[in-house]
Coordinates of C-alpha atoms in Angstrom, one line a residue:
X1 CA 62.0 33.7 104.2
X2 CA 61.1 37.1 105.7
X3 CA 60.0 38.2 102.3
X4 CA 58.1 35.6 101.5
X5 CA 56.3 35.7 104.6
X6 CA 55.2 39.5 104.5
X7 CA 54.2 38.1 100.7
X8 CA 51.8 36.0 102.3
X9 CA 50.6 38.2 105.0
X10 CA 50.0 40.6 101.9
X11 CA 48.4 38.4 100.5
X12 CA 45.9 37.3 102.9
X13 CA 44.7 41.3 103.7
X14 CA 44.3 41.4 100.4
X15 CA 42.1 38.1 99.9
X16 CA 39.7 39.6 103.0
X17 CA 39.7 43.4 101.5
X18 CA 38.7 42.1 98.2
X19 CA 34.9 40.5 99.6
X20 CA 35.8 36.7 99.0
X21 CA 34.6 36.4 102.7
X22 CA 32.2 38.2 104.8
X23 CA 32.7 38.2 108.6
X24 CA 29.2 37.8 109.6
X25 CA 29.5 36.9 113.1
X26 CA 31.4 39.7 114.1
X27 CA 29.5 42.1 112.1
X28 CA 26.4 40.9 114.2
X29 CA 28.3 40.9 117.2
X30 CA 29.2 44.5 116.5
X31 CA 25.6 45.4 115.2
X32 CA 24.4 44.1 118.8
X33 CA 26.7 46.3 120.4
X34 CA 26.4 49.5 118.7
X35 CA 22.3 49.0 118.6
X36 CA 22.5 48.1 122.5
X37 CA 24.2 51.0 123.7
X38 CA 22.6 53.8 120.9
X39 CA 18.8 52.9 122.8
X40 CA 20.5 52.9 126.2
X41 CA 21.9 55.8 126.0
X42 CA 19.1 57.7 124.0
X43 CA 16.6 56.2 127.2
X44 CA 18.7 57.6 129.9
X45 CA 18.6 60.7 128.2
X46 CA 14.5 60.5 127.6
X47 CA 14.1 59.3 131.0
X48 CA 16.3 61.6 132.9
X49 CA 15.0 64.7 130.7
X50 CA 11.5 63.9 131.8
X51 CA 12.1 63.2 135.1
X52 CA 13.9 66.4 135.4
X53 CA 10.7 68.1 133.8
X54 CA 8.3 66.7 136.1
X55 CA 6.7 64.9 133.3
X56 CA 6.7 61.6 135.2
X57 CA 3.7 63.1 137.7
X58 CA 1.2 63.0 135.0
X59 CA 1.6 59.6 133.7
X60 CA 3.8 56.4 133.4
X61 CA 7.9 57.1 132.6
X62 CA 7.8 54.3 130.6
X63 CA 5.9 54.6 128.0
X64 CA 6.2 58.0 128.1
X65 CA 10.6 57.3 127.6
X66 CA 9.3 54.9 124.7
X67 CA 7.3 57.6 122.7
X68 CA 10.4 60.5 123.3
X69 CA 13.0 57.9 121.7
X70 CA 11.3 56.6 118.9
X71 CA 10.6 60.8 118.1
X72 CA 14.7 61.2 118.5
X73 CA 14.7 58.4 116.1
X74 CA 12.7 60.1 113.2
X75 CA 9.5 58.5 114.7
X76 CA 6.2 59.8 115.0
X77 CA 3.3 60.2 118.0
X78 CA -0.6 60.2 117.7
X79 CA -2.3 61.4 121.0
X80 CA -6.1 60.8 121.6
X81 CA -8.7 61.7 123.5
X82 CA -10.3 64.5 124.9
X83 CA -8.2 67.6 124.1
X84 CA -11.4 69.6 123.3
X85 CA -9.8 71.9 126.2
X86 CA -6.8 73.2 124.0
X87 CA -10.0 74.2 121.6
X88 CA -9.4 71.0 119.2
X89 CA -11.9 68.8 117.9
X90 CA -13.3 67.2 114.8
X91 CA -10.6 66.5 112.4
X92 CA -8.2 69.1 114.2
X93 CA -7.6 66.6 117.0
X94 CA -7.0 63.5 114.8
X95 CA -3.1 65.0 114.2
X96 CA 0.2 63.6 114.7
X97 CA 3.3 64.9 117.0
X98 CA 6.4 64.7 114.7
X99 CA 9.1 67.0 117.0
X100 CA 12.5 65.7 117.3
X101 CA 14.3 66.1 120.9
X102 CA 17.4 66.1 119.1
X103 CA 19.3 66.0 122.7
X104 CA 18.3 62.3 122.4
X105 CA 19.0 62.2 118.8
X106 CA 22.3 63.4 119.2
X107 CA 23.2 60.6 121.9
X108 CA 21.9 57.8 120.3
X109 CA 24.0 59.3 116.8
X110 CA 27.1 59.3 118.8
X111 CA 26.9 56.2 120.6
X112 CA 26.1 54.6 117.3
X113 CA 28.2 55.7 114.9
X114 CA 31.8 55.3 117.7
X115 CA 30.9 51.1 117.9
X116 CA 30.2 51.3 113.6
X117 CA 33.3 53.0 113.1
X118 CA 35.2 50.9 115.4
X119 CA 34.5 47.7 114.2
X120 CA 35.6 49.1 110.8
X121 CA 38.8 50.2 111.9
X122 CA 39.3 46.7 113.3
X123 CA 38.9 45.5 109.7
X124 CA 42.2 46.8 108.4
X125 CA 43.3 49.1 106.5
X126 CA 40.9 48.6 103.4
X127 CA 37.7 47.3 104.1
X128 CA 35.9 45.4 100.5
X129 CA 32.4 47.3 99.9
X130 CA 30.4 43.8 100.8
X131 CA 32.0 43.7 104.3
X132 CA 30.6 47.7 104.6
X133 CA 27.3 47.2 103.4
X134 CA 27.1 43.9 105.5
X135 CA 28.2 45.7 108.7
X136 CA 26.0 49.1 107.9
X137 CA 22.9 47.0 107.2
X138 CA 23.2 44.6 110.3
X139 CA 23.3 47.8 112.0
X140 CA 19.8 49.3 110.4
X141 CA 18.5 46.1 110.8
X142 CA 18.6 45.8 114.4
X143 CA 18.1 49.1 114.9
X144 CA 14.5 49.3 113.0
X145 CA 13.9 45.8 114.6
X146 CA 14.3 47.5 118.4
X147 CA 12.3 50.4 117.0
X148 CA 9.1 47.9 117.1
X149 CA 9.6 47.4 120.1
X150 CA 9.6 50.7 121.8
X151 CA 6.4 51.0 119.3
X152 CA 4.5 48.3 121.1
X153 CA 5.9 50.2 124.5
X154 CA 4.9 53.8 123.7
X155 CA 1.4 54.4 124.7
X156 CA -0.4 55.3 127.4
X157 CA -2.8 58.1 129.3
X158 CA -1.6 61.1 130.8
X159 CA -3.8 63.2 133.5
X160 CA -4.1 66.7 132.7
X161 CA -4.7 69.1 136.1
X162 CA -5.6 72.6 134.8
X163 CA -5.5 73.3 138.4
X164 CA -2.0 72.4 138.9
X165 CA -0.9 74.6 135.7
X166 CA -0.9 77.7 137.9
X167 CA -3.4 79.5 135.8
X168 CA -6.0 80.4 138.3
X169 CA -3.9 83.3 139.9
X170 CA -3.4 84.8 136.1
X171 CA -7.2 84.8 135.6
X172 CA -7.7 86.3 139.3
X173 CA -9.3 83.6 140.8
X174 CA -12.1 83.5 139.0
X175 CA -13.6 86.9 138.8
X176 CA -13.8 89.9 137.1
X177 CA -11.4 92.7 136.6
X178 CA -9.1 91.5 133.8
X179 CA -5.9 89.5 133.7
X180 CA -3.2 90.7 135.8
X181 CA 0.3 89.4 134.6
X182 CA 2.9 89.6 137.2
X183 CA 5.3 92.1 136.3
X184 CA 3.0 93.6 133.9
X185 CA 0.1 94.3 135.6
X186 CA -3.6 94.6 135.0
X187 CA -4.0 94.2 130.6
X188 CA -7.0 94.4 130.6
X189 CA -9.3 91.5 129.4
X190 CA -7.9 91.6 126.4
X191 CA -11.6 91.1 124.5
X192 CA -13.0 88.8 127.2
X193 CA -11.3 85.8 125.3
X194 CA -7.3 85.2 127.4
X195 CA -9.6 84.7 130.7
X196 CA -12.4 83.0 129.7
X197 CA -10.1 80.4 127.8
X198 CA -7.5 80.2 130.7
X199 CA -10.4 79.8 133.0
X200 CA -11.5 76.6 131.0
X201 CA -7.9 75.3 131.3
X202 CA -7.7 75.9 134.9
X203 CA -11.1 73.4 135.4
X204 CA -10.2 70.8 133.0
X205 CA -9.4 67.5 134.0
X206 CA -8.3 66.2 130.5
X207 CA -7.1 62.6 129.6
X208 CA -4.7 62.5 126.7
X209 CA -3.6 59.5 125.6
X210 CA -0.3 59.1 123.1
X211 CA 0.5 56.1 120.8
X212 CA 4.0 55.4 118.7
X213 CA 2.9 55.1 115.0
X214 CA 4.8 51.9 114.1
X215 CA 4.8 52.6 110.5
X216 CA 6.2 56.2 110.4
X217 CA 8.6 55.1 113.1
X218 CA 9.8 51.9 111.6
X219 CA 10.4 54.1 108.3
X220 CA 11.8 57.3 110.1
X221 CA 14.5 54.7 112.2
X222 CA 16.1 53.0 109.1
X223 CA 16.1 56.5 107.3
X224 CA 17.9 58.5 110.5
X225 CA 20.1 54.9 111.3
X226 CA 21.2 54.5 107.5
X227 CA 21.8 58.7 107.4
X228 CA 23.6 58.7 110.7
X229 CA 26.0 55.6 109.8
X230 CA 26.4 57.7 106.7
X231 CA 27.4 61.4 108.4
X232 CA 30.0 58.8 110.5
X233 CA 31.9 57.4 107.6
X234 CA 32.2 60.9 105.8
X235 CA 33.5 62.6 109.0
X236 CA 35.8 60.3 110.5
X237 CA 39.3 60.3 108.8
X238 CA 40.8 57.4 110.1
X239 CA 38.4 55.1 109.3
X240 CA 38.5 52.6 106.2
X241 CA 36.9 53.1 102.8
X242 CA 36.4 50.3 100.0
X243 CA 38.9 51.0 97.2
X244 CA 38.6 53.5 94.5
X245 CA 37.1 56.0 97.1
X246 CA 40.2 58.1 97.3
X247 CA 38.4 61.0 96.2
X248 CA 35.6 60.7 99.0
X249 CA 39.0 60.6 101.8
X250 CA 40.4 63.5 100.5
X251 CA 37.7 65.7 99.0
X252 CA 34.2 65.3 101.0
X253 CA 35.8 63.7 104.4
X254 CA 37.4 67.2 105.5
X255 CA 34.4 69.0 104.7
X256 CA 32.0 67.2 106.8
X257 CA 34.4 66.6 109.5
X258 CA 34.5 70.0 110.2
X259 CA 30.8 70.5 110.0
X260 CA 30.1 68.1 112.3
X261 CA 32.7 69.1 114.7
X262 CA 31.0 73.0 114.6
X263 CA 28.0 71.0 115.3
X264 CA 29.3 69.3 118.5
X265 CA 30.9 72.4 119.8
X266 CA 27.7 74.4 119.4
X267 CA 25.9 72.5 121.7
X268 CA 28.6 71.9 123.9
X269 CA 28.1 75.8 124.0
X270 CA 24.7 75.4 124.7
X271 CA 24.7 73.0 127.5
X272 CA 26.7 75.3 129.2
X273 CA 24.6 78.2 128.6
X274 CA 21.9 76.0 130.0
X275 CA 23.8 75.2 133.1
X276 CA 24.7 78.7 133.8
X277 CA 20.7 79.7 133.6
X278 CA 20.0 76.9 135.9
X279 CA 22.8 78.3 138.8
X280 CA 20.2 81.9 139.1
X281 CA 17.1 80.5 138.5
X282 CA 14.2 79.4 140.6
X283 CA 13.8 76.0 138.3
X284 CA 17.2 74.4 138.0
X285 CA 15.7 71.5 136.9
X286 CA 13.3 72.2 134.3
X287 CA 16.2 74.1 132.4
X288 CA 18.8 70.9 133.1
X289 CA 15.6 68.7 131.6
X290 CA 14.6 71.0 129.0
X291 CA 18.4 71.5 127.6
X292 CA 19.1 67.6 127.6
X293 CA 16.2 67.0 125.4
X294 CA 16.0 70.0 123.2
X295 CA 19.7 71.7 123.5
X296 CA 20.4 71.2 119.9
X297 CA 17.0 72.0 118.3
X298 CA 18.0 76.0 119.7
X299 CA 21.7 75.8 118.8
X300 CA 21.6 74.5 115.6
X301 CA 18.9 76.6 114.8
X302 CA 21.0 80.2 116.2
X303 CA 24.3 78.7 114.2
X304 CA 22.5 79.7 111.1
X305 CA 21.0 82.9 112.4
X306 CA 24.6 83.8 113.7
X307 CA 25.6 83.4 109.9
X308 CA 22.7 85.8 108.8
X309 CA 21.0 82.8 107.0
X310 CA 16.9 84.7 107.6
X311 CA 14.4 82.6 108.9
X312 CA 10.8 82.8 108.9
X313 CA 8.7 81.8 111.3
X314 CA 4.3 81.0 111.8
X315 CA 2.0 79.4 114.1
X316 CA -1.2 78.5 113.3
X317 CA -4.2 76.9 115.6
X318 CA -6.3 77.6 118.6
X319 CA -3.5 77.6 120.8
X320 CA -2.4 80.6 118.6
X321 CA -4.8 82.7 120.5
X322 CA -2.9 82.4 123.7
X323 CA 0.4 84.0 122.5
X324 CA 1.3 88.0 122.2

Protein backbone atom coordinates (compact mmCIF):
# COMPACT_ATOMS: atom_id res chain seq x y z
CA UNK A 1 0.00 0.00 0.00
CA UNK A 2 2.85 2.45 0.60
CA UNK A 3 4.02 1.87 -2.92
CA UNK A 4 1.09 2.23 -4.45
CA UNK A 5 0.36 5.27 -2.80
CA UNK A 6 3.78 7.16 -3.69
CA UNK A 7 2.61 5.63 -7.31
CA UNK A 8 -0.26 7.81 -7.13
CA UNK A 9 1.28 10.79 -5.69
CA UNK A 10 3.77 10.35 -8.68
CA UNK A 11 1.36 10.26 -10.58
CA UNK A 12 -0.59 13.21 -9.88
CA UNK A 13 2.81 15.75 -10.02
CA UNK A 14 3.18 14.34 -13.02
CA UNK A 15 -0.48 15.02 -14.49
CA UNK A 16 -0.05 18.93 -13.23
CA UNK A 17 3.83 19.22 -14.66
CA UNK A 18 2.62 17.92 -17.98
CA UNK A 19 -0.03 21.31 -18.68
CA UNK A 20 -3.37 19.20 -18.55
CA UNK A 21 -4.38 21.99 -16.05
CA UNK A 22 -3.55 25.54 -15.57
CA UNK A 23 -3.77 27.05 -12.15
CA UNK A 24 -5.21 30.34 -13.07
CA UNK A 25 -6.33 31.68 -9.94
CA UNK A 26 -3.27 31.49 -8.28
CA UNK A 27 -1.24 32.58 -11.12
CA UNK A 28 -3.42 35.85 -10.94
CA UNK A 29 -3.19 35.91 -7.40
CA UNK A 30 0.57 35.82 -7.70
CA UNK A 31 0.62 38.35 -10.72
CA UNK A 32 -1.34 40.74 -8.24
CA UNK A 33 1.22 40.41 -5.80
CA UNK A 34 4.37 40.64 -7.55
CA UNK A 35 2.87 43.73 -9.77
CA UNK A 36 1.64 45.39 -6.35
CA UNK A 37 4.74 45.44 -4.56
CA UNK A 38 7.32 46.07 -7.94
CA UNK A 39 5.25 49.86 -8.29
CA UNK A 40 5.29 50.24 -4.53
CA UNK A 41 8.52 49.82 -4.13
CA UNK A 42 9.82 51.54 -7.43
CA UNK A 43 7.36 54.81 -5.92
CA UNK A 44 9.00 54.88 -2.62
CA UNK A 45 12.13 54.92 -4.26
CA UNK A 46 10.91 57.86 -6.98
CA UNK A 47 9.33 59.69 -4.26
CA UNK A 48 11.92 59.55 -1.61
CA UNK A 49 14.72 60.24 -4.22
CA UNK A 50 12.95 63.40 -5.20
CA UNK A 51 12.11 64.48 -2.04
CA UNK A 52 15.66 64.04 -0.99
CA UNK A 53 16.57 66.34 -4.14
CA UNK A 54 14.36 69.07 -3.40
CA UNK A 55 12.57 68.38 -6.55
CA UNK A 56 9.19 68.44 -4.70
CA UNK A 57 9.56 72.61 -4.29
CA UNK A 58 9.09 73.16 -7.92
CA UNK A 59 6.02 71.26 -8.59
CA UNK A 60 3.58 68.46 -7.54
CA UNK A 61 5.43 64.94 -6.04
CA UNK A 62 2.92 63.15 -7.64
CA UNK A 63 2.99 63.43 -10.87
CA UNK A 64 6.28 64.10 -10.79
CA UNK A 65 6.81 60.14 -8.85
CA UNK A 66 4.48 59.02 -11.87
CA UNK A 67 6.79 60.37 -14.77
CA UNK A 68 10.31 58.98 -12.74
CA UNK A 69 8.69 55.32 -12.60
CA UNK A 70 7.28 54.86 -15.76
CA UNK A 71 11.21 56.16 -17.02
CA UNK A 72 12.62 53.23 -14.56
CA UNK A 73 10.16 51.12 -16.46
CA UNK A 74 11.61 51.70 -20.02
CA UNK A 75 9.01 54.59 -20.43
CA UNK A 76 9.42 57.78 -22.02
CA UNK A 77 8.70 61.77 -20.96
CA UNK A 78 7.72 64.77 -23.38
CA UNK A 79 8.09 68.17 -21.50
CA UNK A 80 6.47 71.38 -23.01
CA UNK A 81 6.42 74.74 -22.84
CA UNK A 82 8.59 77.57 -22.60
CA UNK A 83 12.22 76.29 -22.39
CA UNK A 84 13.36 78.98 -24.87
CA UNK A 85 15.68 79.90 -21.68
CA UNK A 86 17.91 76.68 -22.02
CA UNK A 87 18.30 78.25 -25.76
CA UNK A 88 15.69 75.58 -27.33
CA UNK A 89 13.04 76.36 -29.66
CA UNK A 90 11.41 75.40 -32.93
CA UNK A 91 11.72 71.75 -33.48
CA UNK A 92 14.66 71.51 -30.75
CA UNK A 93 12.11 71.81 -27.93
CA UNK A 94 9.56 69.36 -29.36
CA UNK A 95 12.03 66.28 -27.85
CA UNK A 96 11.49 63.48 -25.58
CA UNK A 97 13.33 62.55 -22.10
CA UNK A 98 14.23 58.84 -22.36
CA UNK A 99 16.89 58.53 -19.12
CA UNK A 100 16.49 55.51 -16.97
CA UNK A 101 16.96 56.04 -13.03
CA UNK A 102 17.93 52.60 -12.86
CA UNK A 103 17.95 52.94 -8.86
CA UNK A 104 14.22 52.57 -9.41
CA UNK A 105 14.61 50.17 -12.07
CA UNK A 106 16.58 47.95 -10.08
CA UNK A 107 13.89 47.93 -7.12
CA UNK A 108 10.99 47.33 -9.04
CA UNK A 109 13.33 44.29 -10.95
CA UNK A 110 14.00 42.82 -7.67
CA UNK A 111 10.78 43.06 -6.03
CA UNK A 112 9.35 41.54 -9.17
CA UNK A 113 11.22 38.89 -10.15
CA UNK A 114 11.46 37.36 -5.79
CA UNK A 115 7.16 36.99 -5.92
CA UNK A 116 7.63 35.40 -9.91
CA UNK A 117 10.18 33.04 -8.80
CA UNK A 118 8.34 32.14 -5.69
CA UNK A 119 5.26 31.20 -6.93
CA UNK A 120 7.19 28.98 -9.29
CA UNK A 121 8.99 27.21 -6.70
CA UNK A 122 5.61 26.62 -5.07
CA UNK A 123 4.71 24.77 -8.28
CA UNK A 124 6.97 21.74 -7.71
CA UNK A 125 9.68 20.45 -8.89
CA UNK A 126 8.86 20.68 -12.74
CA UNK A 127 6.74 23.25 -13.79
CA UNK A 128 4.82 22.25 -17.64
CA UNK A 129 5.82 25.37 -20.15
CA UNK A 130 1.80 26.40 -20.28
CA UNK A 131 1.75 26.92 -16.38
CA UNK A 132 5.20 29.27 -17.15
CA UNK A 133 3.99 31.22 -19.89
CA UNK A 134 0.61 31.58 -18.00
CA UNK A 135 2.24 32.88 -14.84
CA UNK A 136 5.07 35.15 -16.82
CA UNK A 137 2.26 36.64 -19.01
CA UNK A 138 -0.25 37.46 -16.06
CA UNK A 139 2.60 39.12 -14.72
CA UNK A 140 3.34 41.55 -18.07
CA UNK A 141 -0.12 41.89 -18.24
CA UNK A 142 -0.74 43.66 -15.13
CA UNK A 143 2.27 45.19 -15.11
CA UNK A 144 1.64 47.14 -18.75
CA UNK A 145 -1.96 47.52 -17.42
CA UNK A 146 -0.62 49.67 -14.18
CA UNK A 147 1.81 51.32 -16.51
CA UNK A 148 -1.49 53.28 -18.07
CA UNK A 149 -2.13 54.29 -15.14
CA UNK A 150 0.85 56.10 -13.91
CA UNK A 151 0.58 57.43 -17.78
CA UNK A 152 -2.75 59.16 -17.11
CA UNK A 153 -0.92 60.35 -13.64
CA UNK A 154 2.41 61.80 -14.98
CA UNK A 155 1.95 65.23 -15.99
CA UNK A 156 2.06 68.33 -14.76
CA UNK A 157 3.95 72.12 -14.58
CA UNK A 158 6.96 72.70 -12.80
CA UNK A 159 8.13 76.47 -11.84
CA UNK A 160 11.54 77.26 -12.80
CA UNK A 161 13.24 80.20 -10.49
CA UNK A 162 16.60 81.18 -12.21
CA UNK A 163 16.91 83.25 -9.13
CA UNK A 164 16.84 80.40 -6.86
CA UNK A 165 19.66 78.40 -9.04
CA UNK A 166 22.34 80.46 -7.31
CA UNK A 167 23.62 81.85 -10.54
CA UNK A 168 23.60 85.51 -9.82
CA UNK A 169 26.76 85.43 -7.52
CA UNK A 170 28.68 83.44 -10.58
CA UNK A 171 27.81 86.27 -13.02
CA UNK A 172 28.67 89.06 -10.26
CA UNK A 173 25.49 90.36 -9.67
CA UNK A 174 24.90 91.58 -12.68
CA UNK A 175 27.77 93.62 -13.83
CA UNK A 176 30.77 93.75 -15.53
CA UNK A 177 34.16 92.37 -14.84
CA UNK A 178 33.88 88.66 -15.93
CA UNK A 179 32.78 85.47 -14.17
CA UNK A 180 34.41 84.80 -11.02
CA UNK A 181 34.26 80.96 -10.07
CA UNK A 182 34.83 80.31 -6.59
CA UNK A 183 37.95 78.58 -6.17
CA UNK A 184 39.00 79.58 -9.45
CA UNK A 185 38.73 83.03 -9.65
CA UNK A 186 38.13 85.76 -12.10
CA UNK A 187 38.18 83.63 -16.03
CA UNK A 188 37.59 86.13 -17.67
CA UNK A 189 34.32 86.56 -19.69
CA UNK A 190 35.02 83.88 -21.53
CA UNK A 191 33.79 85.74 -25.09
CA UNK A 192 30.95 87.58 -23.40
CA UNK A 193 28.75 84.46 -24.02
CA UNK A 194 28.97 82.18 -20.00
CA UNK A 195 27.59 85.64 -18.44
CA UNK A 196 25.31 86.85 -20.72
CA UNK A 197 23.57 83.30 -20.87
CA UNK A 198 23.77 82.65 -17.09
CA UNK A 199 22.44 86.09 -16.69
CA UNK A 200 19.24 85.08 -18.78
CA UNK A 201 18.90 82.00 -16.51
CA UNK A 202 19.17 83.86 -13.41
CA UNK A 203 15.85 86.19 -14.71
CA UNK A 204 13.79 83.46 -16.13
CA UNK A 205 10.77 82.47 -14.65
CA UNK A 206 10.11 79.35 -16.94
CA UNK A 207 7.07 76.91 -16.80
CA UNK A 208 7.93 73.45 -18.04
CA UNK A 209 5.50 71.13 -18.20
CA UNK A 210 6.20 67.06 -18.57
CA UNK A 211 3.77 64.45 -19.90
CA UNK A 212 4.23 60.29 -19.83
CA UNK A 213 4.07 59.16 -23.47
CA UNK A 214 1.50 56.27 -23.06
CA UNK A 215 2.61 54.57 -26.10
CA UNK A 216 6.40 54.39 -25.65
CA UNK A 217 5.73 53.55 -22.06
CA UNK A 218 3.12 50.92 -22.52
CA UNK A 219 5.73 49.31 -25.14
CA UNK A 220 8.94 50.00 -22.99
CA UNK A 221 6.95 48.16 -19.67
CA UNK A 222 6.08 44.84 -21.35
CA UNK A 223 9.62 44.85 -23.03
CA UNK A 224 11.69 45.64 -19.54
CA UNK A 225 8.73 43.30 -17.49
CA UNK A 226 9.01 40.33 -20.03
CA UNK A 227 13.23 40.86 -20.05
CA UNK A 228 13.34 41.25 -16.31
CA UNK A 229 11.11 37.90 -15.61
CA UNK A 230 13.50 36.52 -18.15
CA UNK A 231 17.09 37.67 -16.38
CA UNK A 232 15.14 35.98 -13.08
CA UNK A 233 14.53 32.53 -14.48
CA UNK A 234 18.21 32.33 -15.94
CA UNK A 235 19.79 33.35 -12.65
CA UNK A 236 18.06 31.74 -10.03
CA UNK A 237 19.14 27.95 -9.63
CA UNK A 238 16.66 26.63 -7.60
CA UNK A 239 13.89 27.57 -9.41
CA UNK A 240 11.81 25.16 -11.82
CA UNK A 241 12.28 24.79 -15.56
CA UNK A 242 9.66 22.97 -18.04
CA UNK A 243 11.31 19.67 -19.10
CA UNK A 244 13.89 19.19 -21.75
CA UNK A 245 15.64 22.48 -20.48
CA UNK A 246 18.49 20.63 -18.69
CA UNK A 247 20.88 22.30 -20.84
CA UNK A 248 19.63 25.96 -19.88
CA UNK A 249 20.09 24.65 -15.77
CA UNK A 250 23.41 23.66 -16.22
CA UNK A 251 24.93 25.61 -19.07
CA UNK A 252 23.40 29.39 -19.22
CA UNK A 253 22.00 29.43 -15.41
CA UNK A 254 25.58 29.74 -13.79
CA UNK A 255 26.61 32.21 -16.18
CA UNK A 256 24.06 34.69 -15.56
CA UNK A 257 23.83 34.05 -11.97
CA UNK A 258 27.07 35.32 -11.50
CA UNK A 259 26.55 38.30 -13.66
CA UNK A 260 23.84 39.40 -11.97
CA UNK A 261 25.29 38.83 -8.64
CA UNK A 262 28.57 41.23 -9.85
CA UNK A 263 25.80 43.48 -10.77
CA UNK A 264 24.17 43.61 -7.27
CA UNK A 265 27.41 43.92 -5.44
CA UNK A 266 28.53 46.85 -7.58
CA UNK A 267 26.04 48.88 -6.50
CA UNK A 268 25.95 47.80 -3.16
CA UNK A 269 29.50 49.28 -3.52
CA UNK A 270 28.18 52.29 -4.73
CA UNK A 271 25.57 53.03 -2.23
CA UNK A 272 28.19 53.00 0.06
CA UNK A 273 30.50 55.12 -1.67
CA UNK A 274 27.52 57.46 -1.81
CA UNK A 275 26.88 57.33 1.90
CA UNK A 276 30.38 57.92 2.75
CA UNK A 277 30.37 61.32 0.42
CA UNK A 278 27.24 62.28 2.10
CA UNK A 279 28.96 62.00 5.96
CA UNK A 280 31.74 65.19 4.68
CA UNK A 281 29.69 67.04 2.53
CA UNK A 282 27.65 70.15 2.91
CA UNK A 283 24.46 68.34 0.89
CA UNK A 284 23.83 65.02 2.50
CA UNK A 285 20.83 64.86 0.99
CA UNK A 286 21.11 65.57 -2.53
CA UNK A 287 23.91 62.80 -2.71
CA UNK A 288 21.49 60.17 -0.60
CA UNK A 289 18.66 61.36 -3.42
CA UNK A 290 20.86 61.47 -6.30
CA UNK A 291 22.51 57.81 -5.49
CA UNK A 292 18.89 56.12 -4.87
CA UNK A 293 17.80 57.13 -8.29
CA UNK A 294 20.94 56.98 -10.35
CA UNK A 295 23.46 54.59 -8.23
CA UNK A 296 23.51 52.03 -10.84
CA UNK A 297 23.57 54.17 -14.03
CA UNK A 298 27.50 55.20 -12.54
CA UNK A 299 28.42 51.73 -11.36
CA UNK A 300 27.49 49.80 -14.05
CA UNK A 301 28.84 52.11 -16.26
CA UNK A 302 32.73 52.06 -14.15
CA UNK A 303 32.30 48.00 -13.99
CA UNK A 304 33.16 48.10 -17.65
CA UNK A 305 35.70 50.86 -17.54
CA UNK A 306 37.34 48.86 -14.51
CA UNK A 307 37.66 46.01 -17.24
CA UNK A 308 39.30 48.40 -19.83
CA UNK A 309 36.16 47.97 -22.10
CA UNK A 310 36.90 52.10 -23.87
CA UNK A 311 34.02 54.30 -23.95
CA UNK A 312 33.31 57.24 -25.91
CA UNK A 313 31.59 59.91 -24.97
CA UNK A 314 29.59 63.52 -26.79
CA UNK A 315 27.18 66.06 -26.00
CA UNK A 316 25.60 68.03 -28.34
CA UNK A 317 23.07 71.21 -27.87
CA UNK A 318 22.88 74.66 -26.48
CA UNK A 319 23.37 73.52 -23.14
CA UNK A 320 26.77 72.31 -24.57
CA UNK A 321 27.99 75.84 -24.43
CA UNK A 322 27.80 75.86 -20.65
CA UNK A 323 30.34 73.05 -20.02
CA UNK A 324 34.44 73.30 -19.99
Amino acid sequence: RIGGSAMGVAKGVETASDGTRVPWGDALLTAVAAVSWALIGMAGTAALGLHLLEADAAGSLGPMTAAVVALGAGGSVTPSGDVSVFGLSGAQADTAIEITPLGVSLVGAVLLSYFFLRSLRAAGVVISSAELLARAGAVVALFVAMLGGLAWAGHDVITIDGGSLGLDDLTGGGGGGGVEIPGLGDVGDIGGLLPDRLGDLVDAQAAVGFTVDTARTLLGGLVWSAGILLVALLASRRTPLPPGWEAVHRVVRPAVSAVVTVSLVAVAAGLSAAGYAAIGDDHPRRIAGAALLGAPNGVWLGVPIGLFVPWDGRATGELTRFLP
